[in-house]
Each structure stands twice: as structure tokens, then as C-alpha cells.
PDB file of C-alpha atoms in Angstrom:
ATOM      1  CA  MET A   1     -66.848 -75.961 140.542  1.00 47.00           C
ATOM      2  CA  ARG A   2     -65.899 -73.137 138.513  1.00 48.00           C
ATOM      3  CA  ARG A   3     -62.676 -73.157 140.233  1.00 50.00           C
ATOM      4  CA  ASP A   4     -62.144 -76.697 139.119  1.00 51.00           C
ATOM      5  CA  VAL A   5     -62.953 -75.734 135.557  1.00 50.00           C
ATOM      6  CA  GLY A   6     -60.581 -72.812 135.817  1.00 49.00           C
ATOM      7  CA  SER A   7     -58.097 -75.093 137.396  1.00 51.00           C
ATOM      8  CA  LEU A   8     -58.490 -77.559 134.511  1.00 50.00           C
ATOM      9  CA  SER A   9     -58.132 -74.755 132.028  1.00 52.00           C
ATOM     10  CA  ALA A  10     -54.986 -73.512 133.735  1.00 49.00           C
ATOM     11  CA  ASP A  11     -53.736 -77.082 133.820  1.00 51.00           C
ATOM     12  CA  ARG A  12     -54.254 -77.373 130.072  1.00 51.00           C
ATOM     13  CA  LYS A  13     -52.341 -74.163 129.474  1.00 48.00           C
ATOM     14  CA  TRP A  14     -49.533 -75.469 131.636  1.00 44.00           C
ATOM     15  CA  ARG A  15     -49.524 -78.710 129.708  1.00 50.00           C
ATOM     16  CA  GLY A  16     -49.306 -76.715 126.470  1.00 51.00           C
ATOM     17  CA  VAL A  17     -46.320 -74.859 127.788  1.00 50.00           C
ATOM     18  CA  THR A  18     -44.844 -78.070 129.011  1.00 59.00           C
ATOM     19  CA  ASP A  19     -45.370 -79.666 125.594  1.00 64.00           C
ATOM     20  CA  ARG A  20     -43.802 -76.645 123.947  1.00 63.00           C
ATOM     21  CA  GLY A  21     -40.992 -76.794 126.450  1.00 66.00           C
ATOM     22  CA  ARG A  22     -40.470 -80.447 125.723  1.00 64.00           C
ATOM     23  CA  LEU A  23     -40.563 -79.737 122.000  1.00 68.00           C
ATOM     24  CA  LEU A  24     -38.103 -76.901 122.463  1.00 70.00           C
ATOM     25  CA  ALA A  25     -35.844 -79.118 124.593  1.00 68.00           C
ATOM     26  CA  PHE A  26     -36.032 -81.859 121.942  1.00 71.00           C
ATOM     27  CA  ALA A  27     -35.247 -79.346 119.191  1.00 75.00           C
ATOM     28  CA  VAL A  28     -32.274 -77.960 121.104  1.00 79.00           C
ATOM     29  CA  THR A  29     -31.005 -81.449 121.945  1.00 80.00           C
ATOM     30  CA  PHE A  30     -31.434 -82.557 118.338  1.00 79.00           C
ATOM     31  CA  SER A  31     -29.632 -79.427 117.093  1.00 82.00           C
ATOM     32  CA  VAL A  32     -26.737 -79.988 119.484  1.00 84.00           C
ATOM     33  CA  LEU A  33     -26.464 -83.660 118.489  1.00 84.00           C
ATOM     34  CA  ALA A  34     -26.643 -82.732 114.791  1.00 83.00           C
ATOM     35  CA  ALA A  35     -23.924 -80.113 115.320  1.00 84.00           C
ATOM     36  CA  ILE A  36     -21.739 -82.681 117.118  1.00 87.00           C
ATOM     37  CA  ALA A  37     -22.318 -85.231 114.335  1.00 85.00           C
ATOM     38  CA  LEU A  38     -21.499 -82.612 111.703  1.00 84.00           C
ATOM     39  CA  ALA A  39     -18.357 -81.593 113.591  1.00 85.00           C
ATOM     40  CA  LEU A  40     -17.265 -85.236 113.843  1.00 85.00           C
ATOM     41  CA  PHE A  41     -17.968 -85.801 110.156  1.00 85.00           C
ATOM     42  CA  LEU A  42     -16.068 -82.679 109.115  1.00 84.00           C
ATOM     43  CA  SER A  43     -13.108 -83.449 111.354  1.00 85.00           C
ATOM     44  CA  SER A  44     -12.886 -87.052 110.151  1.00 84.00           C
ATOM     45  CA  THR A  45     -13.196 -85.848 106.546  1.00 85.00           C
ATOM     46  CA  TYR A  46     -10.429 -83.325 107.169  1.00 85.00           C
ATOM     47  CA  VAL A  47      -8.191 -85.999 108.709  1.00 86.00           C
ATOM     48  CA  PHE A  48      -8.906 -88.369 105.795  1.00 86.00           C
ATOM     49  CA  PHE A  49      -8.276 -85.568 103.273  1.00 86.00           C
ATOM     50  CA  ASN A  50      -4.951 -84.657 104.892  1.00 85.00           C
ATOM     51  CA  ALA A  51      -3.875 -88.288 105.037  1.00 86.00           C
ATOM     52  CA  SER A  52      -4.807 -88.768 101.371  1.00 87.00           C
ATOM     53  CA  ARG A  53      -3.066 -85.537 100.357  1.00 88.00           C
ATOM     54  CA  ASN A  54       0.079 -86.493 102.263  1.00 87.00           C
ATOM     55  CA  ALA A  55       0.057 -89.954 100.663  1.00 87.00           C
ATOM     56  CA  LEU A  56      -0.358 -88.408  97.204  1.00 87.00           C
ATOM     57  CA  GLN A  57       2.453 -85.940  97.851  1.00 88.00           C
ATOM     58  CA  ALA A  58       4.714 -88.731  99.042  1.00 87.00           C
ATOM     59  CA  ASP A  59       3.757 -90.791  95.986  1.00 86.00           C
ATOM     60  CA  ARG A  60       4.442 -87.816  93.702  1.00 87.00           C
ATOM     61  CA  THR A  61       7.791 -87.246  95.385  1.00 88.00           C
ATOM     62  CA  ASP A  62       8.668 -90.921  94.856  1.00 87.00           C
ATOM     63  CA  GLN A  63       7.620 -90.697  91.211  1.00 89.00           C
ATOM     64  CA  VAL A  64       9.685 -87.539  90.672  1.00 88.00           C
ATOM     65  CA  ASP A  65      12.681 -89.192  92.331  1.00 88.00           C
ATOM     66  CA  LYS A  66      12.288 -92.268  90.108  1.00 90.00           C
ATOM     67  CA  LEU A  67      11.996 -90.098  86.991  1.00 89.00           C
ATOM     68  CA  ASN A  68      15.027 -88.114  88.065  1.00 88.00           C
ATOM     69  CA  ASP A  69      17.014 -91.325  88.548  1.00 89.00           C
ATOM     70  CA  ARG A  70      15.872 -92.668  85.163  1.00 87.00           C
ATOM     71  CA  PHE A  71      16.819 -89.384  83.465  1.00 87.00           C
ATOM     72  CA  LYS A  72      20.269 -89.405  85.078  1.00 88.00           C
ATOM     73  CA  GLN A  73      20.729 -93.022  84.002  1.00 85.00           C
ATOM     74  CA  PHE A  74      19.585 -92.139  80.477  1.00 79.00           C
ATOM     75  CA  LEU A  75      22.040 -89.240  80.326  1.00 82.00           C
ATOM     76  CA  THR A  76      24.823 -91.443  81.627  1.00 84.00           C
ATOM     77  CA  VAL A  77      24.141 -93.981  78.867  1.00 77.00           C
ATOM     78  CA  THR A  78      23.437 -91.600  75.976  1.00 78.00           C
ATOM     79  CA  LEU A  79      25.734 -88.639  76.661  1.00 82.00           C
ATOM     80  CA  PRO A  80      28.877 -90.411  75.414  1.00 84.00           C
ATOM     81  CA  ASP A  81      27.008 -91.359  72.227  1.00 80.00           C
ATOM     82  CA  ALA A  82      25.841 -87.774  71.717  1.00 81.00           C
ATOM     83  CA  LEU A  83      29.390 -86.499  72.176  1.00 84.00           C
ATOM     84  CA  LEU A  84      30.671 -89.102  69.713  1.00 83.00           C
ATOM     85  CA  LEU A  85      28.073 -88.051  67.126  1.00 81.00           C
ATOM     86  CA  SER A  86      28.858 -84.375  67.554  1.00 82.00           C
ATOM     87  CA  HIS A  87      32.524 -85.028  66.674  1.00 85.00           C
ATOM     88  CA  LEU A  88      31.937 -87.178  63.591  1.00 84.00           C
ATOM     89  CA  PRO A  89      33.442 -85.628  60.451  1.00 88.00           C
ATOM     90  CA  SER A  90      30.407 -86.731  58.420  1.00 85.00           C
ATOM     91  CA  VAL A  91      28.094 -84.715  60.699  1.00 83.00           C
ATOM     92  CA  HIS A  92      30.232 -81.615  60.203  1.00 83.00           C
ATOM     93  CA  ALA A  93      30.421 -82.242  56.448  1.00 85.00           C
ATOM     94  CA  TYR A  94      26.617 -82.655  56.275  1.00 82.00           C
ATOM     95  CA  ALA A  95      26.151 -79.441  58.251  1.00 81.00           C
ATOM     96  CA  ASP A  96      28.383 -77.584  55.794  1.00 83.00           C
ATOM     97  CA  ARG A  97      27.014 -78.875  52.492  1.00 82.00           C
ATOM     98  CA  ALA A  98      24.318 -81.567  53.044  1.00 82.00           C
ATOM     99  CA  ASP A  99      25.769 -83.945  50.450  1.00 84.00           C
ATOM    100  CA  LEU A 100      24.505 -87.475  49.779  1.00 87.00           C
ATOM    101  CA  GLU A 101      27.736 -89.181  50.830  1.00 88.00           C
ATOM    102  CA  SER A 102      27.734 -87.548  54.288  1.00 86.00           C
ATOM    103  CA  GLU A 103      24.032 -88.327  54.663  1.00 88.00           C
ATOM    104  CA  LYS A 104      24.595 -92.047  53.943  1.00 91.00           C
ATOM    105  CA  GLU A 105      27.479 -92.191  56.418  1.00 90.00           C
ATOM    106  CA  ILE A 106      25.375 -90.491  59.114  1.00 88.00           C
ATOM    107  CA  VAL A 107      22.493 -92.912  58.525  1.00 91.00           C
ATOM    108  CA  ASN A 108      24.895 -95.884  58.809  1.00 91.00           C
ATOM    109  CA  VAL A 109      26.383 -94.587  62.073  1.00 90.00           C
ATOM    110  CA  PHE A 110      22.926 -93.780  63.492  1.00 90.00           C
ATOM    111  CA  THR A 111      21.653 -97.244  62.552  1.00 91.00           C
ATOM    112  CA  LEU A 112      24.626 -98.992  64.182  1.00 90.00           C
ATOM    113  CA  LEU A 113      24.331 -96.873  67.305  1.00 88.00           C
ATOM    114  CA  ALA A 114      20.574 -97.431  67.708  1.00 88.00           C
ATOM    115  CA  THR A 115      20.951-101.159  67.006  1.00 90.00           C
ATOM    116  CA  HIS A 116      23.547-101.635  69.737  1.00 86.00           C
ATOM    117  CA  ASN A 117      22.026 -99.265  72.293  1.00 83.00           C
ATOM    118  CA  ARG A 118      18.429-100.256  73.133  1.00 83.00           C
ATOM    119  CA  ALA A 119      17.987 -97.015  75.113  1.00 78.00           C
ATOM    120  CA  ILE A 120      18.013 -95.068  71.843  1.00 83.00           C
ATOM    121  CA  ASP A 121      14.559 -94.817  70.322  1.00 88.00           C
ATOM    122  CA  GLN A 122      15.405 -92.313  67.602  1.00 89.00           C
ATOM    123  CA  ILE A 123      18.274 -90.142  66.419  1.00 89.00           C
ATOM    124  CA  ARG A 124      17.625 -87.021  64.379  1.00 89.00           C
ATOM    125  CA  VAL A 125      19.474 -84.361  62.444  1.00 86.00           C
ATOM    126  CA  LEU A 126      17.772 -80.959  62.329  1.00 86.00           C
ATOM    127  CA  ASP A 127      18.824 -78.040  60.180  1.00 83.00           C
ATOM    128  CA  VAL A 128      19.276 -74.502  61.559  1.00 83.00           C
ATOM    129  CA  ASP A 129      15.552 -73.817  61.026  1.00 85.00           C
ATOM    130  CA  GLY A 130      14.572 -76.848  63.122  1.00 85.00           C
ATOM    131  CA  VAL A 131      13.431 -78.893  60.122  1.00 87.00           C
ATOM    132  CA  GLU A 132      14.182 -82.582  60.483  1.00 88.00           C
ATOM    133  CA  ARG A 133      16.498 -83.788  57.685  1.00 88.00           C
ATOM    134  CA  ILE A 134      17.538 -87.268  58.846  1.00 90.00           C
ATOM    135  CA  ARG A 135      15.863 -89.619  61.327  1.00 91.00           C
ATOM    136  CA  VAL A 136      16.705 -93.173  62.252  1.00 93.00           C
ATOM    137  CA  GLY A 137      14.156 -94.725  64.598  1.00 91.00           C
ATOM    138  CA  ARG A 138      13.116 -97.929  66.253  1.00 91.00           C
ATOM    139  CA  THR A 139       9.782 -99.458  65.222  1.00 90.00           C
ATOM    140  CA  SER A 140       7.354-101.069  67.687  1.00 89.00           C
ATOM    141  CA  ASP A 141       8.914-104.502  67.043  1.00 91.00           C
ATOM    142  CA  GLY A 142      12.418-103.153  67.775  1.00 88.00           C
ATOM    143  CA  THR A 143      13.676-102.939  64.188  1.00 91.00           C
ATOM    144  CA  VAL A 144      15.929 -99.942  63.504  1.00 93.00           C
ATOM    145  CA  MET A 145      15.232 -98.166  60.226  1.00 92.00           C
ATOM    146  CA  ARG A 146      15.507 -94.812  58.494  1.00 93.00           C
ATOM    147  CA  ILE A 147      12.419 -92.622  58.352  1.00 89.00           C
ATOM    148  CA  PHE A 148      11.796 -90.861  55.024  1.00 88.00           C
ATOM    149  CA  GLY A 149       9.742 -88.106  53.436  1.00 85.00           C
ATOM    150  CA  ALA A 150       6.425 -87.005  54.915  1.00 85.00           C
ATOM    151  CA  ARG A 151       7.097 -88.868  58.172  1.00 86.00           C
ATOM    152  CA  LEU A 152       9.915 -86.403  58.972  1.00 85.00           C
ATOM    153  CA  GLN A 153       8.839 -83.526  61.196  1.00 83.00           C
ATOM    154  CA  ASP A 154       9.039 -79.842  60.292  1.00 75.00           C
TER     155      ASP A 154
END
């Protein structure tokens, strides 16, 4: 009988090892499955991130191209006006002596130019120190008017 008891005891030990073995097998299987799930998650996240980044870069490139086109169009429209203004005798006279008569003539020309060219938001005259002396601008309702005093920028 003792043998049976010993045999039962050995059987219990074997069951304990078997349970531990099963637990170890479960732990290893779970770890492998978790690693596979993590790898799948990371790879899908990476693919999604790259796709999003590429879409953003393409969108940024499109935006830069649109801005570039708008700037070229703006220059095409406003460059002739800027050249015209730079050759006006009243601008040269104002630069030499800043008299009231030249100032009035410049304001009149600026007002006419801004009124007829909707692309012009404001036209300014700056002195050699960068201080704004004359500004004609468009208000939020589209009216063109001269800006005076404290509203001029230094």
C-alpha cells in the first residue's frame, strides 16, 4: 500500500509539474500572441503615420504651389503700378523736400490707384528711416481712404 501512497504522491508531483508546464506553455503562448499583436499594431500605426505624413506633405506642396501662383499673379498685377509710382514726379519731389503740394498729389494718385485696383489693400510712403509718412488704405467695407496720425506705423 505504501507503494500506492508513494505512487499517489509521485503522481501529485507530476501533476504539479504538468500544471506548471501548462502554465508556462500558456504564458509563452500569451507572450507570443501579445508580441504578434503589438507588432501588428505598430506596423499598422507606422503605415497610417506614413500615409498621413505623405498626405500632409502633398497638401503642403499644393498649398505652397497655390501661394506661389497667387504671388506671381499679384506681382503681375501690381508691378506695373509700382513702377508707375516710382516714376511719378510728385514722389521724387516729396522725397526731396516733403512739401504739402507733393503730398496731396501722391495721396490723390494713391487713392485713384487703390480705387481702381481691388488687389491693392494699402499703399505707403516710408522715409529713409522706415517711418511711414503717407498711407492710403482700404477699409473692411472696401472704401479707400487716407490714414492719418497715430495710425501710421513707425
